[in-house]
Structure formats: structure tokens, C-alpha cells
């Protein structure tokens, strides 16, 4: 078992029209949030196949955020 | 608590007319106060004085200390973005306060009285006389003693009052000016 | 030789005696003939216009009328007198009714057609060339903070010529005789003027700030062109030190005194011994 | 093996000030398929784009990653760059290292760098799997729909119609004109509002290319940019406008009197009514909520007196569809319902506390008092009038955080009008800040001040009656003293809120609303008159508070956008649409069920499976309708639908690369 | 959410899949959601169950 504290890693599937824009807005307004998030642009949260979520968890993501 | 309505425009209009200054145009930016050398010694800052005039609060503004602490340095006038000659309004307010007897107790008014009285009597100011009467009138005769001593030592205080030939003319000016102003505002 | 009608002002024979001495001496050296207005009267100063508008105009108007009778332009060395004379002249000129009224008040015809100059303007009119030629002891190494105060530059609608926020006339004169002048922010800060007796706290707080600024700029002395400014800065300096626990020893000289020194005039003749803050060391550095 | 180029932008110090951009470019070179990488100060600038064009040629690149700002800002820019470089524009992938990285992590450059690199990794992985996509085209229906007949909608409709296109103008009230026609004078020029707006109303009615539907609503919208199908509901007027001559016999005799909304309840109208004499169309409708024939089942007076037999109590609401290519939303605003929110001002209980719009009606010569400013309670002329600014504006506690933008100016106008119309009147204006950003606005405000309006900085705390007057309690923050004004009339400058029903309309149109309920523009600066949905445009106060000049300007701007769209015979659609592998499709129809755009149909097709050809029912995507949401890809049980531009392969590769 | 329950069933903490509705104008909400999720993960041991062997 690993003992070194690991940075959490979050993969976010963001809808281009909603949360991706919200993430842009967060940047534009210079908000701060932890740098543990990797954003992936999807055309709609409906595009996020469970397979994609599983894949992210398999490949080392500690959490997945799907947001529309 | 100040009750505002029912005063009409009369006071503000009169001050505007007498001073030739568009008092109502002031938008209260406070630049006059910001540059005023005496603002921190005033009960109402210069912009507030103007505001009181705008609101027609005549008794408040005429009995305030601010108009008498004003040093007439014209900094406010020089800088007003609305081109209001604030110092000129101060003059008008002081003259009005005098006419209503609201100047009593104001040190600057007393000083002006003593100063002008000296001028009226001699045609020119007699500094020693003014200093002495000021000390007596304020009940602090020795307050300026150190300065006076220094001045006397350097022979910078004339002991005998000046006297001009045209002193009657000067007195006439005082008399006539008072009469005319009385007539104009009475 | 240029002739001027001369309006000394009430303090010329009293608390501003040294200014008068220096003005006369320097004028003579510059070839300015100052013809004192016979029987001049007090301009009313601040108390005059504070008390009544007409009084504030009529007292200086009498002097303007006398000068007009002499057919000479008028020089007023005191900034306050100068301000009152110019203000009265301008205001009356703009209002025909006032002109008539002045006649009634003065009991004589009012004419205010002669130019009114401050002492600074009168000296400056002599020209830099001539000033330079007269300079025998240039004020080199002397750093001067030129203090204009209020009434020499304000209000700008009345007192025209110099920049009301950054006047330069006095600086130019003193630089012309070799002095270094400082570009400080307090050139036109009010000293409290006429509140010296009624509200001395105003004056002391202002004077302190002005002295502080002059010291910050490493000025050797302050130059003034007004006996009221001078009285506040020089005579009240000791009180400022007492009140605020400071230790200012800033010589305050009239600008004509500095010019006189540059022209090689005798310090005694310029009244340099009459200041409250000693000037001897400064004078030594020049002479 | 693909040859991907990675172009890392500094965006000046926006990115370059936080992370080491050259190092990012260097590390990108180690990624699979990356053949070239570089960095530049401003990649979107002309030299930056040239850099890409040259690199594509020199390094024979067949895919491009731009690591810069949000694709929502510059994807279109760089797609054009790729086209100039001779590449298909869809071979571009952007890594958003500004909005999603350096702007949010400026204090953590190390993690920001790691994140930027991950984003570039993801983008490069996706780029290595991109395919050229071709945009198709669809014909455009060259006709526009304008929703709302206020000044914004009127302006938009006239401009579009003048450009040569047919316009359907739908207004839910019985007349067009909106709020502007209610106003008395308009600041800062003091033009008579009706004098400048009623000719425009007439122009609408007479325009050969405008079809006007008043007392009608949009109840449905289908389709997409260039090809919408709108459902309009005509509310029953109960009056046949074909027969009606507008003679007025009916409303003269109507016995029902109800509060007149056009005078903000300051007087009454009949149940059959024309809102005001200049209404367009100038023919009545029956307000069934108040008509006795409907509320009590008997009356019939209007029917009896109508000389042409135009009254039809049996008329029903009617719905039908129309095809349009573009939609302009111009639904305007309502006033903040102050009476429900401000108990401290009396909850609307005191008749002499009125709104600015009510004041407009009082001051208006066509209003209930013929232009005389009087107290609603007793008809007396007020001596002291107090104006209270920011009622329902700049008041978070009342749920309205924003500035309504027009109140400062209309209050200055009202103050001026009081001082002009009522000699000896006193006017007090309680304000927080005076905002006069507009041409000649400040000058107008100064004019009001000079006329004698007393401006008092401070919000009014309370208004209560005192005898037959009102006491206004506030603070003069400039004096630092509490003040009270005994007043005869108080006018509240109530703020603007979205028009009632905006939310429902937005849902019907598929448009977004902002946090305050106004229609959300596509970009606050660069696309101010476009809704987020392509083909839908915004004009006037439906988008946010604005004054008349700005409203009219926006009406014209939206019209210009519409005309720019309608002049085209056909328009290109995005090629990022769903595609069905019909050889493997079972025709189950699950995709059709989830498609929000009704873009999928089941069709019978000759399908080749292996060597056999069979006729089968399969799903087929209409690329014009498909918005590329990808819902179908998830719904498909056999996994045979994929989405171009966001394929399963691309997304999985991106996930893998991000998680490395 | 069905998928979340499924994950739960196989032993993956439901926190690890978050579904949020954030509109384009809610930058603040987005930042808050990320911060909250990151904070919650601090309290969870890394879960290696689903991991592919490296």
C-alpha cells in the first residue's frame, strides 16, 4: 500500500454550453479552486457514457465530475 | 434630525443671486473639502456647507462654525469642477450671519470687528492696538505676549497709531457700505 | 527708471518692516521708482470682504482711485493687499452699477484704470538679463523652497498669469540669481492666513505641514512674497515646535531679501536681523 | 502515424506570467504523434497564426493543438487558420490553459504547469484521432419572427421588413407600443414619447411585409437556425377585427369598469376596450376575466350595440404553425413589484406613494389627469414631492442586485417636470449614486439640479402617513445627519425586472436566462444581441435594463443580424453531428426517444450486412436538426451511434491522456 | 442515479462520481463545486479497486 500522500485527481466532463462555460467564467472572474481538476469538453452532459466514467476511474482518477 | 421640506427655494436662490454662484449645481464631489486647509477644524465641511445651502437649512448653516474657520484661501474656488466660487459663498454666508446676529461668539467675527474698527478709526490698521484689544476681548491678554515681546524688541510693532488725512473718507466708506448693504438685504 | 505708484500696506511700518526695507533697497538697485500713494488706506484685508461685499470692494477702490490720479501703475508688495486690489478692480470693472456705487461710497469719482502688480510681477518685469547683470553674489549652493501661498495665485479667475497649482514666477526669479529651487508640492498650500489670532490651531497645523515639506526637500530656506505668510511661517515657527515637539529651524526670507543679498546689498539694509528664526548662517553662506 | 503540431500561447502574461510556456512546448514534443511544438506571445495575432500556417507546411502537420484560451473564444479563429494552412478546420483541438488553468491557479504555478501539460496531453491524444469533417448546408426560410411589439420589437421588425424580408410580429397585449408609448417625455431631449413612437406603430401596421398578430403568443418553437417552426396562439378577442370599424359604440355602453392597466390603475377602463386612442390595431378586444357576459353569463350589451355584428362571444383561441428562419426576442421588462417587497414603504397601502411609470401617466397629457400632476388620494396638487431611487434595484435583500440604469435619468426628468409644472414646488431626490452614462445625460441631470431639485444621498428607510401627508425618513449621508421630509407625493423609482413569462418563453425557445431572469446573450461583449441558441436574437430590455436609445440600437442590431442571416440562400451547419452505423443498427428506436431535437427518424433502408443485403428499419440522423448533443450515443444499446468531433475513440483517448 | 448506485454496489464510494447542474453563468458555483469535491476527497483513502494495473 502506498504511503506517500497523493494529490487527488478529478476528471470533469463539462458540457460545452453549461459547466464548460461556467469554468470559463470562473477563469474570467479570476476565481480560485484547487488545481486537481482536469476538464474535458463534451457537447452535452448527455454525451458522457458510463464507459467514459469507468475508464477515468480505472486510469487513476479519484473522482469524476459530470456536469451539465 | 433635520426636517427638510417647507423651506422652498428661497434661501438657496438668494445665496445664488447674491454670490452669483449656481449653488444648486454642486453635485457634492467633495473636492473643495479635500483641499481645504481648515476642513478638519470645521463642524461642517465646505461641501456640507454648500449642501446645507442647497437644502435651504438657513439657521443651521448661518450658525455653523465652519464659515468662520474658513481661511479665505480660495483653494476651493480654484478647484471646483462645477465652477462654483465656494469662497465667495462663504463671504455671503458670513455677511448674512452678521445681519441676523448669528456671528456673535465666533472668534473670527470678533477679530474682523476689531480689525475693521482699527481701520475705521485710523484709516489704516494699528497692529498693536488690534493685538491688545483682541487679548482683552478674548480674556487672554497674555496669550500673544511672547510674539508681541519679540516684535517690540525688533521694533516691528508701531506704538503710535497711524493716521491718514482721509480718515473721514474711510469712515464714510464704512458708513455708506453698511447703509447700502442694509438697504439691499433689509 | 520705471515709476510705479506704491501701496506698502499696513504692516509695512510694523510687523512686515523688513519686507518694506528689502523692497525699497532692491527696487532702487533695479531702477524701479516706487512712489508711495499719498494718504493710502487699509485694503480691509480678509476681515473687509468677510464682513460686507461693498466694504470689501470700496476700501481697496479708494486706493485704486488714488493711483489712477497719479497716472501710474500700482505695485502692492503684500499678497493680500494685491489680491484685494485686483479683485476690487476686476469686479467693479465688470459691473457698471458697482462703478456708480463706488462713486457714492468714496465720495469721489472712481477710476480703476491702472494696472495692479504684485512685487513679484514688478521685479520680474525688469527682465532676467538685467537681474543677472546686477548679481554680484550668486546664490549658488542655496536651495530655496518658494512659497507662494494663496493670495498671489488664487482665485485663478481673478489673479491671472501664473499657474494656480504650480506657479513658477518666484522660482524663475531666484534661479535667475543662481539659487536652486525645489519642486515641492506645498508652493500654494494655505498657511492659515488670517486665522492666526481667531483660530491659531489652523495656522499651526498648516505651518507644520509646510515646514515639514520644505525640510523633506532639503531646502535651506523658504522664500515668501507676503508678510502674512511670513508672519505665520517665521514668527509662529517656535510655537509649532512647542505644539508638535518638532525642531524646525527653517529661515523664512522675503524673496526681495534673497535678491538683495545676490545684488550684494548689506544684510542689515535688507532687515535680515529682524526675523524670529535666525538667518545669520544662511547669510554667511551667501556673503 | 499522425503528425501533430502543438502551439503554446503565452497570451502575454495571462498564461506566460504563471507557467513556463516554452517548457510546456518542449515537454509536448515528447507526446505520442507530436511532430512539432513551439510557443509564441500571442498565438491569435496575425504573426501567431502565420506561425501555425508555416509550421503546418514545413513540418507536414496533419493535426493541430493550440494551447491557449477557451475554445469558446478562439476555436473559430484557429479553425480559419487551419483552413488557410490547407488543413481541414476540424483537425484542430484546443487546450484551454488560460480560463481553466492559469487564471484560476495563479498562485500555484507548479500545479498549474502540471495541469496545463495534462490538458495538452489530452488535446494531443484527441488530435491524433481527429478526422476531416465537412459542413453541410441547408436552405434558409427567409422570414423572421419578432416576439414583442415594444419599441425594440417595432424597430427590429421595421428594419427587417425594410430590408425586404417578411416579418411576423407577435404581441401578447391588444396593442403594440410597449412601455415607451406610456411615457410622457423622454430624457434627455424631452421629446414627447408618444409623438415619436406612435408613427412607428402605424408604420408597422401599414408595412406590406409585416404581419402583425396582437393579443397573440408564441407557444412553441421547433427546428433550428434558418428553419424554425413556430406555433402561434391567437387569443380569442371576441371581436371580429375583419368586421369591426373601431367605432367605439361597444365600449361606450359596456357596463363593466375595471382598473386600467395602461394607466397603471390610476383610472378605469371597460371590459371591452381599446387600450388607448392611438392603439394599433385600433380595434377592441373583450377582457374575458372582467366581461359580464363571461363572468355572469349574461350581458350582451356590446353585441346589441355593435352596428356591424362584429362581437363573437364564441370565438376560441386558435393555434397554427408558421415557418421562419430567425427569431428576435423583444419581450421587454416589467416593473419591480415593490408593493410586495417594501413593507417599509407601506406595501402599496398609501395611494400617494406611486411608481415612476404612474408618474409618467400623471404627467402625460393623454393620461388620466390630462397631464396634471396631482395626488391620487385627493386630486390635490402636491407641493413637496419626494423621489426615491433604487426601489428594487441595487438591493440584494430584495433580490435585485443590479442597477436598472434608467431610473436616475427618469427621476431627473420627473424632478424637472414637477419644478416646471408646479410653481413653488419642492423636490427631493433620495439617491445612492447618480448614474448618467449617456450622451447629454449628465447635462440633463445638472439641469434638474439647477432647476432646484434637492439631491440627498441616502436610501429612504421608511415612509408613513402623517395626517393627509406622508413622512419620508432617510439619512443625508453627505451631512451625516438623519433627515425627514413631510411630503405630499412620493414617487418610487422602481427597477426593471424581466417581463412576466420570460422564463416560460425561454423554455419554449430553448434560450438561457441570466441569474436575474433576463435573456442571456451569447457573449456579454462580442455577441450582445445573440441568444446562446443559433438563430435566436435579443433586442431591448428582455436582455437587461436599458434606456430607449440603447433599446432601439439593439433592435436595429438584432435586425441587422437577422438580415445577415436571411440574405443567404442556405446556411452551413456544424458537421459535429451523430452518425449511425446502419449496418449494425437494430432499429430499436431508443436513440429517437432521447433525441431532444427530433433529429432521428426510423427509416427502412437497404442495408448491407456482410454479403447480404436486406431491407431493415434503422435509425437515420437529420444533420440539419442534430445539434450534436450525443445523447443518442449513450442511449444506443448496441453502441453503433457515434458523434463526429467527439467520437468514443477520441474521448477515451483524451481521458487516458488526462489521467496519465 | 442508477450508475452511482452501481458503483456503490461494486464498492466504489458514491462521492467519486458527482453530477452537478451548473449553468454557463455560474462561475462561482463551478469553483465551489470543485473546491467541495476536492475537500471531500481529502477524507477518502485512494481507491485502487478499479485501477488498471500500471
XYZ file of C-alpha atoms in Angstrom, chain D residues 2 62-64 75 78-80 82-83 87-93 126-127 129-136 572-576 644-645 650:
35
model
C -0.159 11.263 -37.448
C -1.922 16.838 -40.177
C -3.362 17.943 -36.868
C -3.009 20.975 -34.649
C -11.802 27.997 -31.828
C -7.850 28.932 -35.340
C -10.135 26.817 -37.487
C -9.781 29.531 -40.095
C -6.071 25.724 -40.360
C -8.081 26.347 -43.487
C -5.934 21.655 -43.378
C -9.499 20.689 -42.603
C -10.596 23.023 -39.793
C -11.846 20.114 -37.683
C -8.315 18.815 -37.294
C -7.916 21.477 -34.580
C -8.105 20.740 -30.881
C -7.651 13.673 -29.254
C -5.951 15.477 -32.132
C -7.690 10.793 -33.679
C -9.433 13.638 -35.463
C -10.871 13.285 -38.907
C -11.655 15.872 -41.532
C -15.295 16.875 -41.282
C -17.299 18.679 -43.877
C -20.077 21.106 -43.080
C -23.286 20.521 -44.980
C -23.824 25.731 -43.316
C -24.491 23.534 -40.313
C -21.919 22.186 -37.919
C -20.621 18.812 -39.041
C -20.283 17.630 -35.460
C -18.438 13.321 -35.106
C -15.954 15.602 -33.399
C -11.372 10.426 -29.207
